[in-house]
JSON list of C-alpha atoms in Angstrom, two decimals:
[
{"chain": "A", "resi": 272, "resn": "MET", "atom": "CA", "xyz": [-26.43, 17.38, 41.92]},
{"chain": "A", "resi": 273, "resn": "THR", "atom": "CA", "xyz": [-26.39, 20.04, 39.26]},
{"chain": "A", "resi": 274, "resn": "ALA", "atom": "CA", "xyz": [-24.95, 19.41, 35.84]},
{"chain": "A", "resi": 275, "resn": "PHE", "atom": "CA", "xyz": [-21.33, 20.48, 35.46]},
{"chain": "A", "resi": 276, "resn": "ASP", "atom": "CA", "xyz": [-18.69, 20.48, 32.77]},
{"chain": "A", "resi": 277, "resn": "ALA", "atom": "CA", "xyz": [-14.98, 19.68, 33.05]},
{"chain": "A", "resi": 278, "resn": "LYS", "atom": "CA", "xyz": [-14.04, 23.31, 33.88]},
{"chain": "A", "resi": 279, "resn": "SER", "atom": "CA", "xyz": [-16.41, 23.95, 36.82]},
{"chain": "A", "resi": 280, "resn": "THR", "atom": "CA", "xyz": [-16.50, 22.37, 40.23]},
{"chain": "A", "resi": 281, "resn": "PRO", "atom": "CA", "xyz": [-19.63, 20.46, 41.13]},
{"chain": "A", "resi": 282, "resn": "SER", "atom": "CA", "xyz": [-22.24, 21.96, 43.41]},
{"chain": "A", "resi": 283, "resn": "TYR", "atom": "CA", "xyz": [-24.64, 19.99, 45.55]},
{"chain": "A", "resi": 284, "resn": "SER", "atom": "CA", "xyz": [-28.07, 20.58, 47.01]},
{"chain": "A", "resi": 285, "resn": "GLN", "atom": "CA", "xyz": [-28.60, 20.33, 50.76]},
{"chain": "A", "resi": 286, "resn": "GLU", "atom": "CA", "xyz": [-30.23, 16.91, 50.29]},
{"chain": "A", "resi": 287, "resn": "ASP", "atom": "CA", "xyz": [-27.27, 15.70, 48.21]},
{"chain": "A", "resi": 288, "resn": "VAL", "atom": "CA", "xyz": [-24.83, 16.86, 50.90]},
{"chain": "A", "resi": 289, "resn": "GLN", "atom": "CA", "xyz": [-26.81, 15.06, 53.59]},
{"chain": "A", "resi": 290, "resn": "GLN", "atom": "CA", "xyz": [-26.86, 11.82, 51.62]},
{"chain": "A", "resi": 291, "resn": "ILE", "atom": "CA", "xyz": [-23.15, 11.99, 50.75]},
{"chain": "A", "resi": 292, "resn": "LEU", "atom": "CA", "xyz": [-22.14, 12.72, 54.36]},
{"chain": "A", "resi": 293, "resn": "LYS", "atom": "CA", "xyz": [-24.42, 9.97, 55.65]},
{"chain": "A", "resi": 294, "resn": "LEU", "atom": "CA", "xyz": [-22.75, 7.48, 53.31]},
{"chain": "A", "resi": 295, "resn": "ALA", "atom": "CA", "xyz": [-19.25, 8.73, 54.20]},
{"chain": "A", "resi": 296, "resn": "ILE", "atom": "CA", "xyz": [-19.94, 8.37, 57.93]},
{"chain": "A", "resi": 297, "resn": "ALA", "atom": "CA", "xyz": [-21.37, 4.90, 57.36]},
{"chain": "A", "resi": 298, "resn": "HIS", "atom": "CA", "xyz": [-18.25, 3.88, 55.43]},
{"chain": "A", "resi": 299, "resn": "GLN", "atom": "CA", "xyz": [-15.96, 5.30, 58.11]},
{"chain": "A", "resi": 300, "resn": "SER", "atom": "CA", "xyz": [-17.79, 3.58, 60.95]},
{"chain": "A", "resi": 301, "resn": "LYS", "atom": "CA", "xyz": [-17.69, 0.25, 59.05]},
{"chain": "A", "resi": 302, "resn": "ASP", "atom": "CA", "xyz": [-13.95, 0.60, 58.56]},
{"chain": "A", "resi": 303, "resn": "GLN", "atom": "CA", "xyz": [-13.12, 1.59, 62.12]},
{"chain": "A", "resi": 304, "resn": "GLU", "atom": "CA", "xyz": [-15.97, -0.12, 64.04]},
{"chain": "A", "resi": 305, "resn": "LYS", "atom": "CA", "xyz": [-16.29, 2.84, 66.38]},
{"chain": "A", "resi": 306, "resn": "GLU", "atom": "CA", "xyz": [-18.85, 5.26, 67.65]},
{"chain": "A", "resi": 307, "resn": "PHE", "atom": "CA", "xyz": [-18.56, 9.02, 67.59]},
{"chain": "A", "resi": 308, "resn": "SER", "atom": "CA", "xyz": [-18.23, 10.95, 70.81]},
{"chain": "A", "resi": 309, "resn": "TYR", "atom": "CA", "xyz": [-20.19, 14.11, 71.48]},
{"chain": "A", "resi": 310, "resn": "GLU", "atom": "CA", "xyz": [-16.96, 16.11, 71.11]},
{"chain": "A", "resi": 311, "resn": "GLN", "atom": "CA", "xyz": [-16.44, 14.62, 67.64]},
{"chain": "A", "resi": 312, "resn": "LEU", "atom": "CA", "xyz": [-20.03, 15.50, 66.77]},
{"chain": "A", "resi": 313, "resn": "LEU", "atom": "CA", "xyz": [-19.36, 19.08, 67.88]},
{"chain": "A", "resi": 314, "resn": "GLU", "atom": "CA", "xyz": [-16.19, 19.19, 65.75]},
{"chain": "A", "resi": 315, "resn": "ILE", "atom": "CA", "xyz": [-18.03, 17.93, 62.68]},
{"chain": "A", "resi": 316, "resn": "ALA", "atom": "CA", "xyz": [-20.81, 20.47, 63.24]},
{"chain": "A", "resi": 317, "resn": "ALA", "atom": "CA", "xyz": [-18.25, 23.27, 63.66]},
{"chain": "A", "resi": 318, "resn": "GLU", "atom": "CA", "xyz": [-16.55, 22.32, 60.39]},
{"chain": "A", "resi": 319, "resn": "LEU", "atom": "CA", "xyz": [-19.94, 22.51, 58.68]},
{"chain": "A", "resi": 320, "resn": "ASP", "atom": "CA", "xyz": [-20.69, 25.91, 60.24]},
{"chain": "A", "resi": 321, "resn": "ILE", "atom": "CA", "xyz": [-23.45, 24.48, 62.42]},
{"chain": "A", "resi": 322, "resn": "SER", "atom": "CA", "xyz": [-23.80, 26.28, 65.73]},
{"chain": "A", "resi": 323, "resn": "PRO", "atom": "CA", "xyz": [-23.81, 24.28, 68.99]},
{"chain": "A", "resi": 324, "resn": "GLU", "atom": "CA", "xyz": [-27.36, 25.53, 69.67]},
{"chain": "A", "resi": 325, "resn": "THR", "atom": "CA", "xyz": [-28.58, 24.25, 66.31]},
{"chain": "A", "resi": 326, "resn": "LEU", "atom": "CA", "xyz": [-26.81, 20.95, 66.98]},
{"chain": "A", "resi": 327, "resn": "LYS", "atom": "CA", "xyz": [-28.53, 20.71, 70.40]},
{"chain": "A", "resi": 328, "resn": "LEU", "atom": "CA", "xyz": [-31.94, 21.31, 68.77]},
{"chain": "A", "resi": 329, "resn": "ALA", "atom": "CA", "xyz": [-31.21, 18.68, 66.13]},
{"chain": "A", "resi": 330, "resn": "GLU", "atom": "CA", "xyz": [-30.07, 16.23, 68.80]},
{"chain": "A", "resi": 331, "resn": "ARG", "atom": "CA", "xyz": [-33.25, 16.85, 70.80]},
{"chain": "A", "resi": 332, "resn": "ASP", "atom": "CA", "xyz": [-35.39, 16.31, 67.68]},
{"chain": "A", "resi": 333, "resn": "TRP", "atom": "CA", "xyz": [-33.46, 13.10, 66.99]},
{"chain": "A", "resi": 334, "resn": "GLN", "atom": "CA", "xyz": [-34.04, 11.88, 70.56]},
{"chain": "A", "resi": 335, "resn": "VAL", "atom": "CA", "xyz": [-37.77, 12.58, 70.24]},
{"chain": "A", "resi": 336, "resn": "ALA", "atom": "CA", "xyz": [-37.86, 10.66, 66.95]},
{"chain": "A", "resi": 337, "resn": "GLN", "atom": "CA", "xyz": [-35.95, 7.75, 68.51]},
{"chain": "A", "resi": 338, "resn": "GLY", "atom": "CA", "xyz": [-38.39, 7.74, 71.44]},
{"chain": "A", "resi": 339, "resn": "GLU", "atom": "CA", "xyz": [-41.32, 7.53, 69.05]},
{"chain": "A", "resi": 340, "resn": "ILE", "atom": "CA", "xyz": [-39.67, 4.68, 67.16]},
{"chain": "A", "resi": 341, "resn": "LEU", "atom": "CA", "xyz": [-39.23, 2.79, 70.44]},
{"chain": "A", "resi": 342, "resn": "GLN", "atom": "CA", "xyz": [-42.86, 3.48, 71.38]},
{"chain": "A", "resi": 343, "resn": "ARG", "atom": "CA", "xyz": [-44.06, 2.18, 68.03]},
{"chain": "A", "resi": 344, "resn": "GLN", "atom": "CA", "xyz": [-41.93, -0.95, 68.43]},
{"chain": "A", "resi": 345, "resn": "ALA", "atom": "CA", "xyz": [-43.43, -1.50, 71.89]},
{"chain": "A", "resi": 346, "resn": "PHE", "atom": "CA", "xyz": [-46.93, -0.99, 70.45]},
{"chain": "A", "resi": 347, "resn": "ASN", "atom": "CA", "xyz": [-46.28, -3.47, 67.62]},
{"chain": "A", "resi": 348, "resn": "THR", "atom": "CA", "xyz": [-44.95, -6.00, 70.14]},
{"chain": "A", "resi": 349, "resn": "TYR", "atom": "CA", "xyz": [-48.03, -5.47, 72.31]},
{"chain": "A", "resi": 350, "resn": "ARG", "atom": "CA", "xyz": [-50.36, -6.02, 69.33]},
{"chain": "A", "resi": 351, "resn": "THR", "atom": "CA", "xyz": [-48.49, -9.15, 68.24]},
{"chain": "A", "resi": 352, "resn": "GLU", "atom": "CA", "xyz": [-48.54, -10.65, 71.74]},
{"chain": "A", "resi": 353, "resn": "ARG", "atom": "CA", "xyz": [-52.24, -9.85, 72.08]},
{"chain": "A", "resi": 354, "resn": "PHE", "atom": "CA", "xyz": [-52.91, -11.59, 68.75]},
{"chain": "A", "resi": 355, "resn": "LYS", "atom": "CA", "xyz": [-50.89, -14.65, 69.79]},
{"chain": "A", "resi": 356, "resn": "LYS", "atom": "CA", "xyz": [-53.00, -14.97, 72.95]},
{"chain": "A", "resi": 357, "resn": "ARG", "atom": "CA", "xyz": [-56.24, -14.68, 70.98]},
{"chain": "A", "resi": 358, "resn": "PHE", "atom": "CA", "xyz": [-55.04, -17.21, 68.43]},
{"chain": "A", "resi": 359, "resn": "GLY", "atom": "CA", "xyz": [-54.00, -19.58, 71.21]},
{"chain": "A", "resi": 360, "resn": "LYS", "atom": "CA", "xyz": [-57.46, -19.36, 72.80]},
{"chain": "A", "resi": 361, "resn": "PHE", "atom": "CA", "xyz": [-59.06, -19.86, 69.38]},
{"chain": "A", "resi": 362, "resn": "SER", "atom": "CA", "xyz": [-56.96, -22.98, 68.75]},
{"chain": "A", "resi": 363, "resn": "ILE", "atom": "CA", "xyz": [-57.58, -24.54, 72.15]},
{"chain": "A", "resi": 364, "resn": "VAL", "atom": "CA", "xyz": [-61.33, -23.88, 72.27]},
{"chain": "A", "resi": 365, "resn": "ASN", "atom": "CA", "xyz": [-61.95, -24.94, 68.69]},
{"chain": "A", "resi": 366, "resn": "GLY", "atom": "CA", "xyz": [-59.76, -28.02, 69.11]},
{"chain": "A", "resi": 367, "resn": "VAL", "atom": "CA", "xyz": [-61.87, -29.07, 72.09]},
{"chain": "A", "resi": 368, "resn": "LEU", "atom": "CA", "xyz": [-65.13, -28.28, 70.26]},
{"chain": "A", "resi": 369, "resn": "LEU", "atom": "CA", "xyz": [-64.02, -30.28, 67.21]},
{"chain": "A", "resi": 370, "resn": "LEU", "atom": "CA", "xyz": [-63.10, -33.19, 69.46]},
{"chain": "A", "resi": 371, "resn": "VAL", "atom": "CA", "xyz": [-66.43, -33.06, 71.32]},
{"chain": "A", "resi": 372, "resn": "ASP", "atom": "CA", "xyz": [-68.33, -32.88, 68.02]},
{"chain": "A", "resi": 373, "resn": "LEU", "atom": "CA", "xyz": [-66.32, -35.73, 66.53]},
{"chain": "A", "resi": 374, "resn": "VAL", "atom": "CA", "xyz": [-66.69, -38.00, 69.57]},
{"chain": "A", "resi": 375, "resn": "GLY", "atom": "CA", "xyz": [-70.28, -37.03, 70.42]},
{"chain": "A", "resi": 376, "resn": "GLY", "atom": "CA", "xyz": [-71.82, -37.15, 66.98]},
{"chain": "A", "resi": 377, "resn": "GLY", "atom": "CA", "xyz": [-69.56, -39.49, 65.09]},
{"chain": "A", "resi": 378, "resn": "GLY", "atom": "CA", "xyz": [-68.53, -36.71, 62.69]},
{"chain": "A", "resi": 379, "resn": "LEU", "atom": "CA", "xyz": [-68.04, -32.99, 62.33]},
{"chain": "A", "resi": 380, "resn": "SER", "atom": "CA", "xyz": [-71.08, -30.74, 62.00]},
{"chain": "A", "resi": 381, "resn": "TRP", "atom": "CA", "xyz": [-71.89, -27.81, 64.28]},
{"chain": "A", "resi": 382, "resn": "SER", "atom": "CA", "xyz": [-68.26, -27.27, 65.41]},
{"chain": "A", "resi": 383, "resn": "LEU", "atom": "CA", "xyz": [-67.24, -26.39, 61.86]},
{"chain": "A", "resi": 384, "resn": "TYR", "atom": "CA", "xyz": [-69.61, -23.38, 61.88]},
{"chain": "A", "resi": 385, "resn": "ILE", "atom": "CA", "xyz": [-68.04, -22.09, 65.08]},
{"chain": "A", "resi": 386, "resn": "LEU", "atom": "CA", "xyz": [-64.58, -22.68, 63.66]},
{"chain": "A", "resi": 387, "resn": "LEU", "atom": "CA", "xyz": [-65.50, -20.89, 60.44]},
{"chain": "A", "resi": 388, "resn": "PHE", "atom": "CA", "xyz": [-67.07, -17.78, 61.99]},
{"chain": "A", "resi": 389, "resn": "TRP", "atom": "CA", "xyz": [-64.52, -17.44, 64.76]},
{"chain": "A", "resi": 390, "resn": "GLY", "atom": "CA", "xyz": [-61.76, -18.09, 62.22]},
{"chain": "A", "resi": 391, "resn": "LEU", "atom": "CA", "xyz": [-63.09, -15.23, 60.12]},
{"chain": "A", "resi": 392, "resn": "GLY", "atom": "CA", "xyz": [-62.81, -12.96, 63.14]},
{"chain": "A", "resi": 393, "resn": "ILE", "atom": "CA", "xyz": [-59.27, -14.19, 63.83]},
{"chain": "A", "resi": 394, "resn": "GLY", "atom": "CA", "xyz": [-58.34, -13.54, 60.19]},
{"chain": "A", "resi": 395, "resn": "LEU", "atom": "CA", "xyz": [-59.61, -9.96, 60.40]},
{"chain": "A", "resi": 396, "resn": "ASP", "atom": "CA", "xyz": [-57.78, -9.52, 63.69]},
{"chain": "A", "resi": 397, "resn": "ALA", "atom": "CA", "xyz": [-54.57, -10.79, 62.06]},
{"chain": "A", "resi": 398, "resn": "TRP", "atom": "CA", "xyz": [-55.04, -8.31, 59.22]},
{"chain": "A", "resi": 399, "resn": "ASN", "atom": "CA", "xyz": [-55.43, -5.42, 61.67]},
{"chain": "A", "resi": 400, "resn": "THR", "atom": "CA", "xyz": [-52.55, -6.59, 63.85]},
{"chain": "A", "resi": 401, "resn": "PHE", "atom": "CA", "xyz": [-49.97, -6.85, 61.11]},
{"chain": "A", "resi": 402, "resn": "GLN", "atom": "CA", "xyz": [-51.11, -3.76, 59.17]},
{"chain": "A", "resi": 403, "resn": "ILE", "atom": "CA", "xyz": [-48.64, -1.11, 60.41]},
{"chain": "A", "resi": 404, "resn": "LYS", "atom": "CA", "xyz": [-49.51, 1.75, 58.11]},
{"chain": "A", "resi": 405, "resn": "GLY", "atom": "CA", "xyz": [-52.59, 3.82, 57.59]},
{"chain": "A", "resi": 406, "resn": "GLU", "atom": "CA", "xyz": [-55.11, 5.83, 59.53]},
{"chain": "A", "resi": 407, "resn": "GLU", "atom": "CA", "xyz": [-56.49, 2.94, 61.57]},
{"chain": "A", "resi": 408, "resn": "TYR", "atom": "CA", "xyz": [-52.99, 2.05, 62.76]},
{"chain": "A", "resi": 409, "resn": "GLU", "atom": "CA", "xyz": [-52.32, 5.66, 63.75]},
{"chain": "A", "resi": 410, "resn": "ILE", "atom": "CA", "xyz": [-55.60, 5.88, 65.68]},
{"chain": "A", "resi": 411, "resn": "ALA", "atom": "CA", "xyz": [-54.86, 2.60, 67.48]},
{"chain": "A", "resi": 412, "resn": "PHE", "atom": "CA", "xyz": [-51.30, 3.75, 68.25]},
{"chain": "A", "resi": 413, "resn": "GLN", "atom": "CA", "xyz": [-52.45, 7.10, 69.64]},
{"chain": "A", "resi": 414, "resn": "LYS", "atom": "CA", "xyz": [-55.07, 5.39, 71.79]},
{"chain": "A", "resi": 415, "resn": "TRP", "atom": "CA", "xyz": [-52.50, 2.88, 73.12]},
{"chain": "A", "resi": 416, "resn": "TYR", "atom": "CA", "xyz": [-49.95, 5.66, 73.68]},
{"chain": "A", "resi": 417, "resn": "ARG", "atom": "CA", "xyz": [-52.38, 7.76, 75.74]},
{"chain": "A", "resi": 418, "resn": "LYS", "atom": "CA", "xyz": [-53.34, 4.71, 77.77]},
{"chain": "A", "resi": 419, "resn": "HIS", "atom": "CA", "xyz": [-49.66, 3.83, 78.25]},
{"chain": "A", "resi": 420, "resn": "GLN", "atom": "CA", "xyz": [-48.80, 7.39, 79.34]},
{"chain": "A", "resi": 421, "resn": "LEU", "atom": "CA", "xyz": [-51.73, 7.40, 81.76]},
{"chain": "A", "resi": 422, "resn": "LYS", "atom": "CA", "xyz": [-50.51, 4.15, 83.33]},
{"chain": "A", "resi": 423, "resn": "GLN", "atom": "CA", "xyz": [-46.98, 5.53, 83.68]},
{"chain": "A", "resi": 424, "resn": "THR", "atom": "CA", "xyz": [-48.24, 8.73, 85.28]},
{"chain": "A", "resi": 425, "resn": "PHE", "atom": "CA", "xyz": [-50.48, 6.80, 87.66]},
{"chain": "A", "resi": 426, "resn": "ASN", "atom": "CA", "xyz": [-47.59, 4.50, 88.63]},
{"chain": "A", "resi": 427, "resn": "ARG", "atom": "CA", "xyz": [-45.29, 7.48, 89.28]},
{"chain": "A", "resi": 428, "resn": "VAL", "atom": "CA", "xyz": [-47.89, 9.16, 91.49]},
{"chain": "A", "resi": 429, "resn": "VAL", "atom": "CA", "xyz": [-48.54, 5.96, 93.43]},
{"chain": "A", "resi": 430, "resn": "ASN", "atom": "CA", "xyz": [-44.80, 5.33, 93.87]},
{"chain": "A", "resi": 431, "resn": "LYS", "atom": "CA", "xyz": [-44.21, 8.88, 95.10]},
{"chain": "A", "resi": 432, "resn": "PHE", "atom": "CA", "xyz": [-47.12, 8.52, 97.51]},
{"chain": "A", "resi": 433, "resn": "LEU", "atom": "CA", "xyz": [-45.84, 5.18, 98.82]},
{"chain": "A", "resi": 434, "resn": "ASN", "atom": "CA", "xyz": [-42.27, 6.51, 99.17]},
{"chain": "A", "resi": 435, "resn": "ALA", "atom": "CA", "xyz": [-43.53, 9.58, 101.05]},
{"chain": "A", "resi": 436, "resn": "TRP", "atom": "CA", "xyz": [-45.76, 7.42, 103.24]},
{"chain": "A", "resi": 437, "resn": "GLN", "atom": "CA", "xyz": [-42.92, 5.04, 104.12]},
{"chain": "A", "resi": 438, "resn": "SER", "atom": "CA", "xyz": [-40.56, 7.88, 105.03]}
]
Protein backbone atom coordinates (compact mmCIF):
# COMPACT_ATOMS: atom_id res chain seq x y z
CA MET A 1 0.00 0.00 0.00
CA THR A 2 1.26 3.46 -0.77
CA ALA A 3 1.67 6.07 1.93
CA PHE A 4 -1.31 8.39 2.31
CA ASP A 5 -2.31 11.32 4.46
CA ALA A 6 -5.67 12.10 6.04
CA LYS A 7 -6.91 14.02 2.95
CA SER A 8 -6.28 11.40 0.24
CA THR A 9 -7.86 8.02 -0.27
CA PRO A 10 -5.56 5.04 -0.10
CA SER A 11 -4.40 3.30 -3.24
CA TYR A 12 -3.34 -0.32 -3.45
CA SER A 13 -1.07 -2.34 -5.67
CA GLN A 14 -2.43 -5.35 -7.55
CA GLU A 15 -0.76 -7.67 -5.03
CA ASP A 16 -2.33 -5.76 -2.12
CA VAL A 17 -5.77 -6.01 -3.73
CA GLN A 18 -5.35 -9.76 -4.24
CA GLN A 19 -4.34 -10.30 -0.62
CA ILE A 20 -7.15 -8.13 0.76
CA LEU A 21 -9.79 -9.85 -1.39
CA LYS A 22 -8.43 -13.28 -0.49
CA LEU A 23 -8.73 -12.45 3.21
CA ALA A 24 -12.22 -10.96 2.76
CA ILE A 25 -13.44 -14.08 0.93
CA ALA A 26 -11.90 -16.28 3.61
CA HIS A 27 -13.68 -14.30 6.33
CA GLN A 28 -16.99 -14.46 4.47
CA SER A 29 -16.77 -18.20 3.87
CA LYS A 30 -15.92 -18.78 7.57
CA ASP A 31 -18.94 -16.76 8.62
CA GLN A 32 -21.41 -18.37 6.23
CA GLU A 33 -19.85 -21.85 5.80
CA LYS A 34 -20.73 -21.87 2.12
CA GLU A 35 -19.12 -22.35 -1.24
CA PHE A 36 -19.36 -19.96 -4.16
CA SER A 37 -21.23 -20.97 -7.28
CA TYR A 38 -19.86 -20.34 -10.74
CA GLU A 39 -22.50 -17.63 -11.22
CA GLN A 40 -21.25 -15.87 -8.09
CA LEU A 41 -17.70 -16.14 -9.39
CA LEU A 42 -18.84 -14.54 -12.66
CA GLU A 43 -20.57 -11.74 -10.73
CA ILE A 44 -17.46 -11.03 -8.67
CA ALA A 45 -15.32 -11.01 -11.81
CA ALA A 46 -17.76 -8.66 -13.55
CA GLU A 47 -17.66 -6.25 -10.61
CA LEU A 48 -13.86 -6.25 -10.86
CA ASP A 49 -13.98 -5.64 -14.63
CA ILE A 50 -12.63 -9.10 -15.39
CA SER A 51 -13.95 -10.51 -18.65
CA PRO A 52 -15.52 -14.00 -18.72
CA GLU A 53 -12.76 -15.12 -21.11
CA THR A 54 -10.04 -14.00 -18.70
CA LEU A 55 -11.91 -15.72 -15.88
CA LYS A 56 -12.07 -18.95 -17.93
CA LEU A 57 -8.30 -18.78 -18.57
CA ALA A 58 -7.64 -18.18 -14.88
CA GLU A 59 -9.93 -21.07 -13.95
CA ARG A 60 -8.14 -23.36 -16.40
CA ASP A 61 -4.74 -22.31 -14.99
CA TRP A 62 -6.07 -22.97 -11.48
CA GLN A 63 -7.31 -26.43 -12.50
CA VAL A 64 -3.90 -27.26 -13.98
CA ALA A 65 -2.20 -26.11 -10.77
CA GLN A 66 -4.62 -28.18 -8.67
CA GLY A 67 -3.92 -31.21 -10.87
CA GLU A 68 -0.20 -30.79 -10.33
CA ILE A 69 -0.71 -30.50 -6.58
CA LEU A 70 -2.68 -33.75 -6.61
CA GLN A 71 0.02 -35.43 -8.71
CA ARG A 72 2.71 -34.30 -6.28
CA GLN A 73 0.67 -35.60 -3.35
CA ALA A 74 0.29 -38.95 -5.11
CA PHE A 75 4.04 -39.01 -5.80
CA ASN A 76 4.86 -38.22 -2.17
CA THR A 77 2.49 -40.98 -1.03
CA TYR A 78 4.11 -43.40 -3.47
CA ARG A 79 7.61 -42.54 -2.17
CA THR A 80 6.52 -42.88 1.46
CA GLU A 81 4.86 -46.26 0.86
CA ARG A 82 7.92 -47.47 -1.04
CA PHE A 83 10.14 -46.41 1.88
CA LYS A 84 7.87 -48.16 4.40
CA LYS A 85 8.17 -51.41 2.42
CA ARG A 86 11.96 -51.11 2.26
CA PHE A 87 12.17 -50.34 5.96
CA GLY A 88 9.92 -53.30 6.74
CA LYS A 89 12.16 -55.64 4.74
CA PHE A 90 15.22 -54.16 6.44
CA SER A 91 13.71 -54.73 9.89
CA ILE A 92 12.60 -58.29 9.23
CA VAL A 93 15.81 -59.46 7.54
CA ASN A 94 18.11 -57.80 10.06
CA GLY A 95 16.00 -59.06 12.96
CA VAL A 96 16.39 -62.61 11.66
CA LEU A 97 20.12 -62.13 11.02
CA LEU A 98 20.66 -60.72 14.52
CA LEU A 99 18.76 -63.67 15.98
CA VAL A 100 20.77 -66.21 13.95
CA ASP A 101 24.03 -64.52 14.95
CA LEU A 102 23.01 -64.36 18.60
CA VAL A 103 21.86 -67.99 18.76
CA GLY A 104 24.58 -69.43 16.50
CA GLY A 105 27.60 -67.67 17.91
CA GLY A 106 26.56 -66.84 21.44
CA GLY A 107 26.82 -63.10 20.72
CA LEU A 108 26.56 -60.46 18.05
CA SER A 109 29.36 -60.08 15.52
CA TRP A 110 28.94 -60.28 11.74
CA SER A 111 25.22 -59.34 11.78
CA LEU A 112 26.07 -55.91 13.20
CA TYR A 113 28.11 -55.08 10.07
CA ILE A 114 25.17 -55.96 7.84
CA LEU A 115 22.85 -53.95 10.05
CA LEU A 116 25.22 -50.98 9.99
CA PHE A 117 25.82 -50.85 6.23
CA TRP A 118 22.24 -51.61 5.27
CA GLY A 119 21.07 -49.11 7.91
CA LEU A 120 23.25 -46.46 6.29
CA GLY A 121 21.52 -47.15 2.99
CA ILE A 122 18.10 -46.97 4.65
CA GLY A 123 19.06 -43.65 6.27
CA LEU A 124 20.05 -42.19 2.91
CA ASP A 125 16.85 -43.54 1.40
CA ALA A 126 14.84 -41.87 4.19
CA TRP A 127 16.64 -38.59 3.51
CA ASN A 128 15.77 -38.76 -0.19
CA THR A 129 12.19 -39.87 0.47
CA PHE A 130 11.28 -37.07 2.84
CA GLN A 131 13.21 -34.32 1.01
CA ILE A 132 10.44 -32.66 -1.04
CA LYS A 133 12.31 -29.70 -2.42
CA GLY A 134 15.24 -29.32 -4.73
CA GLU A 135 16.48 -30.48 -8.08
CA GLU A 136 16.71 -34.17 -7.19
CA TYR A 137 13.08 -34.16 -6.07
CA GLU A 138 11.99 -32.47 -9.30
CA ILE A 139 13.92 -34.99 -11.42
CA ALA A 140 12.40 -37.90 -9.48
CA PHE A 141 8.91 -36.38 -9.77
CA GLN A 142 9.23 -35.82 -13.53
CA LYS A 143 10.48 -39.38 -14.01
CA TRP A 144 7.59 -40.78 -11.92
CA TYR A 145 5.08 -38.54 -13.71
CA ARG A 146 6.19 -39.71 -17.17
CA LYS A 147 6.05 -43.32 -16.04
CA HIS A 148 2.60 -42.74 -14.51
CA GLN A 149 1.31 -41.06 -17.68
CA LEU A 150 2.68 -43.91 -19.79
CA LYS A 151 0.87 -46.46 -17.61
CA GLN A 152 -2.39 -44.52 -17.88
CA THR A 153 -2.08 -44.24 -21.65
CA PHE A 154 -1.29 -47.94 -21.97
CA ASN A 155 -4.27 -48.85 -19.77
CA ARG A 156 -6.60 -46.65 -21.84
CA VAL A 157 -5.42 -48.23 -25.09
CA VAL A 158 -5.79 -51.75 -23.70
CA ASN A 159 -9.27 -50.97 -22.32
CA LYS A 160 -10.39 -49.50 -25.66
CA PHE A 161 -9.03 -52.55 -27.45
CA LEU A 162 -10.78 -54.95 -25.05
CA ASN A 163 -14.06 -53.02 -25.27
CA ALA A 164 -13.90 -53.02 -29.07
CA TRP A 165 -13.00 -56.72 -29.11
CA GLN A 166 -15.91 -57.63 -26.81
CA SER A 167 -18.42 -55.67 -28.89
